[in-house]
Coordinates of C-alpha atoms in Angstrom, one line a residue:
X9 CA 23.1 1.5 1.8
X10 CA 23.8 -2.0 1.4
X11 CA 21.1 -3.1 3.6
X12 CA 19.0 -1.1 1.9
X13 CA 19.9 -2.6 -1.2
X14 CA 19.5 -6.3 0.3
X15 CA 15.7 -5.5 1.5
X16 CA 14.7 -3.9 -1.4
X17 CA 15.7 -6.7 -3.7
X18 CA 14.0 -9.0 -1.2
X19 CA 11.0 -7.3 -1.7
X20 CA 11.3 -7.8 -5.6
X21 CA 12.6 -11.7 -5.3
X22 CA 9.6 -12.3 -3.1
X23 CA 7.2 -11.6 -6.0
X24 CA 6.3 -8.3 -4.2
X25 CA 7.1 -5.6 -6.6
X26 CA 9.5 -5.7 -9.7
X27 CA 12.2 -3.4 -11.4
X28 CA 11.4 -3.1 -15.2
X29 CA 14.3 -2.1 -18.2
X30 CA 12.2 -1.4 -21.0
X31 CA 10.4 1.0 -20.6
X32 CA 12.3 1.5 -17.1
X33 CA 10.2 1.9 -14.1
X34 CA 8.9 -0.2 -10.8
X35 CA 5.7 -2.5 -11.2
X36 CA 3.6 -4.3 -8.0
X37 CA 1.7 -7.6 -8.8
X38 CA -2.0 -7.1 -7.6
X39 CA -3.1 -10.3 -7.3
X40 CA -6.6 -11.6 -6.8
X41 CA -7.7 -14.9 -5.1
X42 CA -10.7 -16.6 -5.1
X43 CA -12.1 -19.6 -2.6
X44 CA -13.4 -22.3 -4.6
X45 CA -16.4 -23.2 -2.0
X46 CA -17.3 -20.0 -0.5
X47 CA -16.8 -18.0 -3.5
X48 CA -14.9 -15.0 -1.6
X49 CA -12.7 -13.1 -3.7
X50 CA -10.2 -10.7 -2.2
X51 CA -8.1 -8.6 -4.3
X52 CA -4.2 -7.6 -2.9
X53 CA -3.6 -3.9 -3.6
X54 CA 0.0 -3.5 -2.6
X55 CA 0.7 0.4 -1.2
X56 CA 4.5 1.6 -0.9
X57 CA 5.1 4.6 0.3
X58 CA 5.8 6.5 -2.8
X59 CA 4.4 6.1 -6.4
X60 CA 2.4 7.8 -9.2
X61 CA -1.5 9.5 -8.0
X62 CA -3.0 7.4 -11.0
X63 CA -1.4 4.5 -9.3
X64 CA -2.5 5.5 -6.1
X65 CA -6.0 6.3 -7.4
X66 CA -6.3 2.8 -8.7
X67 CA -5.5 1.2 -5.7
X68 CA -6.5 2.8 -3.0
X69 CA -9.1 5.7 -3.6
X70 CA -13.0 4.9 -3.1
X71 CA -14.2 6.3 -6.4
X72 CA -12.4 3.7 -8.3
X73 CA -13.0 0.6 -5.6
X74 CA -16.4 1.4 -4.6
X75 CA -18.1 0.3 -8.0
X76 CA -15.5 -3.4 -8.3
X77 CA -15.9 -5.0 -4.5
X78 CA -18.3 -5.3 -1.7
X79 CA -15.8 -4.9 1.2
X80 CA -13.0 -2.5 1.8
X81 CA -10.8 -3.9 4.2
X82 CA -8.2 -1.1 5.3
X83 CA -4.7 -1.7 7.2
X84 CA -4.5 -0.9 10.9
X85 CA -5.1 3.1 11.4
X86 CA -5.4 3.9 7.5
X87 CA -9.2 4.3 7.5
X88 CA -10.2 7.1 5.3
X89 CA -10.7 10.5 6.6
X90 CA -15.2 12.0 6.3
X91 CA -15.2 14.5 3.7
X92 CA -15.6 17.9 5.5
X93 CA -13.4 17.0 8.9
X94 CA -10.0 19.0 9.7
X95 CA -8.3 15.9 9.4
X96 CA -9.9 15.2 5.5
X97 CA -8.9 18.6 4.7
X98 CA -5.4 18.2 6.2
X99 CA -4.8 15.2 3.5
X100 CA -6.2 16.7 0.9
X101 CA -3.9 19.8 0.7
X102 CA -1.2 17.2 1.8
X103 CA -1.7 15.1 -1.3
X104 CA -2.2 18.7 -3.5
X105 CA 1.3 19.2 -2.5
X106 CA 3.1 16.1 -1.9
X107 CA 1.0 13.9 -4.8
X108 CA 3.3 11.4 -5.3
X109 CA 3.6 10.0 -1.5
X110 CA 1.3 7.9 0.0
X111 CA -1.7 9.7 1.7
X112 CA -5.1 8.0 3.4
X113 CA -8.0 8.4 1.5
X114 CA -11.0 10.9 2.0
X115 CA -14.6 9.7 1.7
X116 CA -18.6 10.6 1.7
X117 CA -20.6 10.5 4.9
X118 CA -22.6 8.4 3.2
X119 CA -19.8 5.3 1.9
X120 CA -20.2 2.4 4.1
X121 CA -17.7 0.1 2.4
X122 CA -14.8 0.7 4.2
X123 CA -13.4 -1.7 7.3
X124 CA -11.3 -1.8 9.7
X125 CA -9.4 -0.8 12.6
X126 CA -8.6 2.9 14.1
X127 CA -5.4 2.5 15.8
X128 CA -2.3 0.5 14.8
X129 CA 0.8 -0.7 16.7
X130 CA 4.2 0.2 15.1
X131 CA 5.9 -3.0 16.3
X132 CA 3.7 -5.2 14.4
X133 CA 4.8 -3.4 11.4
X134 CA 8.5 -4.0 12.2
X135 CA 7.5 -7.7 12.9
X136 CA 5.7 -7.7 9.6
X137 CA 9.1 -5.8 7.6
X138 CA 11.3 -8.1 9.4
X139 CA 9.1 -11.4 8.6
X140 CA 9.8 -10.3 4.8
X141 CA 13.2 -8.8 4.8
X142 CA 14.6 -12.2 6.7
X143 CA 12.6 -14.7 4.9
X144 CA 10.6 -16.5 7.6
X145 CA 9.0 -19.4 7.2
X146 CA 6.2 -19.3 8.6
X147 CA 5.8 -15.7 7.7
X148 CA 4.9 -13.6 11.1
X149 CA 2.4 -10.5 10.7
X150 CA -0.4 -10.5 13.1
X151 CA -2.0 -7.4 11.3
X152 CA -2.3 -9.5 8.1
X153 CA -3.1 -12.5 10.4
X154 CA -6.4 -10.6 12.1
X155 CA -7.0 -9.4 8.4
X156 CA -6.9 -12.9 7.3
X157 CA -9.4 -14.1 10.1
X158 CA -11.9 -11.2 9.2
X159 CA -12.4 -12.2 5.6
X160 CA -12.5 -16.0 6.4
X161 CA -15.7 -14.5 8.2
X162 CA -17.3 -12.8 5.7
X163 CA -20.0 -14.6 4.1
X164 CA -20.1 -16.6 0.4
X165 CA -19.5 -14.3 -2.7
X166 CA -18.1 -11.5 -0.9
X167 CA -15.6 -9.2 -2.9
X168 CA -13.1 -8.2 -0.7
X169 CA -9.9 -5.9 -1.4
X170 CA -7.2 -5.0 0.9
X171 CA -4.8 -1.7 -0.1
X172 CA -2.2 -2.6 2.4
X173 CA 0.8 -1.3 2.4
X174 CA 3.5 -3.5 0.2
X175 CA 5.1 -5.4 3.1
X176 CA 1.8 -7.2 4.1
X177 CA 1.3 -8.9 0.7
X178 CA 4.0 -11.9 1.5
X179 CA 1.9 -13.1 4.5
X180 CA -1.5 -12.3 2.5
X181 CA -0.5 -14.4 -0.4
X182 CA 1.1 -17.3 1.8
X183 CA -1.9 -17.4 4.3
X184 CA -4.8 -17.5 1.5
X185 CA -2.7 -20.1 -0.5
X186 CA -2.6 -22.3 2.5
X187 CA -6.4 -22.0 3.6
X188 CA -7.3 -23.0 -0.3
X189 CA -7.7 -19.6 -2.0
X190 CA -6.8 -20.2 -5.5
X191 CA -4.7 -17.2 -7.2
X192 CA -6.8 -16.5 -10.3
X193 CA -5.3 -13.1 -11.3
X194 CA -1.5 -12.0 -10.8
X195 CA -0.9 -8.6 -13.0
X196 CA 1.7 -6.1 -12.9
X197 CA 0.4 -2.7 -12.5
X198 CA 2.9 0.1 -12.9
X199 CA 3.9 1.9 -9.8
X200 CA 6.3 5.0 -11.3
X201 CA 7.8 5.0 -14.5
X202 CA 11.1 6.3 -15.9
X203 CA 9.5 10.5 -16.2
X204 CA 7.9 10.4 -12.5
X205 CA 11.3 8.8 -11.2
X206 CA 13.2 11.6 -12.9
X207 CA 11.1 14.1 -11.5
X208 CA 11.0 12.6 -8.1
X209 CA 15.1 13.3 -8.1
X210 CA 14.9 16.7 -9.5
X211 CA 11.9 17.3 -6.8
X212 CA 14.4 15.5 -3.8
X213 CA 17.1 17.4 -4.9
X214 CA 15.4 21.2 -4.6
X215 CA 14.0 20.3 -1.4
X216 CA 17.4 19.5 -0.6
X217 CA 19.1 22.7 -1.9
X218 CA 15.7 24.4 0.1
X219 CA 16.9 23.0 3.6
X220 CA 20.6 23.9 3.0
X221 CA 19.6 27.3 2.2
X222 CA 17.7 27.6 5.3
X223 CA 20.4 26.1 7.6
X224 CA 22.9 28.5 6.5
X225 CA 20.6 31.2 7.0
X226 CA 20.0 30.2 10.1
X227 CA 23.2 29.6 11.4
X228 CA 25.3 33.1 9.8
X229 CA 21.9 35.0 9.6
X230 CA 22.1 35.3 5.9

């Protein structure tokens, strides 16, 4: 529990995401930086694993990012699902059920905006978690680093955004600060608030008293 703890507050000391008293909740900066010579923007739309739909509307779905930025770059393997495949319909009734985790995204046919790769590898994730959680310096994430290379590529005036999850936006920040991005927006957005927190407990602790139920029945054939 400690090291929990100890990462979490990590996270928030590293400008990440932020615990709030009044009102209470959680807030993630979402910062934007901006290249003074090329003009590229790219927005940092930091995704943990659980917060509100609106939040995750805001930051991640197409009908809110589509109109604001010319490039969607995605994280490794979290490329939206084409309306109308198994797999879009899966995550659909997954996020009907379970709105309040983090789900990846469904999209027309016809949206073009989104980039990225198909498949990820799991140890660069623990690299990344581990970069942040033991305050390297450099910071090591060779996702964010191939992201980072891909949008140094894109040509003058681009708007780019990247809804990565929350871990990536140490490097992101680090690495555009030291190839001359200039931050020019750093706002909290909140992420759950005091009423989605309280029901995310009451909703933990039925699914709780759900499995016990079911592992008693199973084992005395209740």
């Amino acid at each position: 529990m400690n090291n929990i703890k100890t990462r979490s507050g990590m996270l928030m000391t590293r400008g990440v995401m932020k615990m709030k008293t009044d009102p209470p909740s959680f807030v993630c900066s979402v910062r934007t930086f901006k290249h003074p010579t090329t003009n590229v923007t790219v927005s940092l739309h930091p995704i943990p694993n659980i917060a509100s739909r609106s939040f995750f509307n805001a930051m991640a779905e197409q009908v809110h990012l589509d109109p604001k930025f010319d490039i969607i770059l995605c994280e490794d393997g979290r490329l939206p699902f084409v309306e109308g495949s198994a797999e879009a319909r899966k995550a659909q009734i997954s996020r009907t059920i379970f709105p309040i985790f983090s789900h990846r995204p469904v999209v027309p046919s016809t949206c073009t905006k989104f980039e990225g790769l198909t498949t990820r590898d799991p140890a660069e994730s623990r690299m990344a978690w581990m970069s942040v959680t033991q305050t390297m310096s450099p910071g090591v994430d060779p996702r964010a680093r191939r992201a980072v290379e891909r949008l140094e590529s894109y040509p003058p005036g681009t708007r780019a955004v990247c809804p990565w999850n929350i871990y990536h936006n140490v490097y992101f920040s680090d690495k555009l600060a030291e190839l001359g991005y200039e931050l020019i927006e750093d706002r909290e957005v909140v992420v759950i608030d005091q009423k989605q927190i309280l029901g995310l407990v009451v909703m933990m602790f039925v699914v709780s008293m759900l499995g016990g139920m079911f592992v008693v029945r199973t084992l005395f054939g209740m």
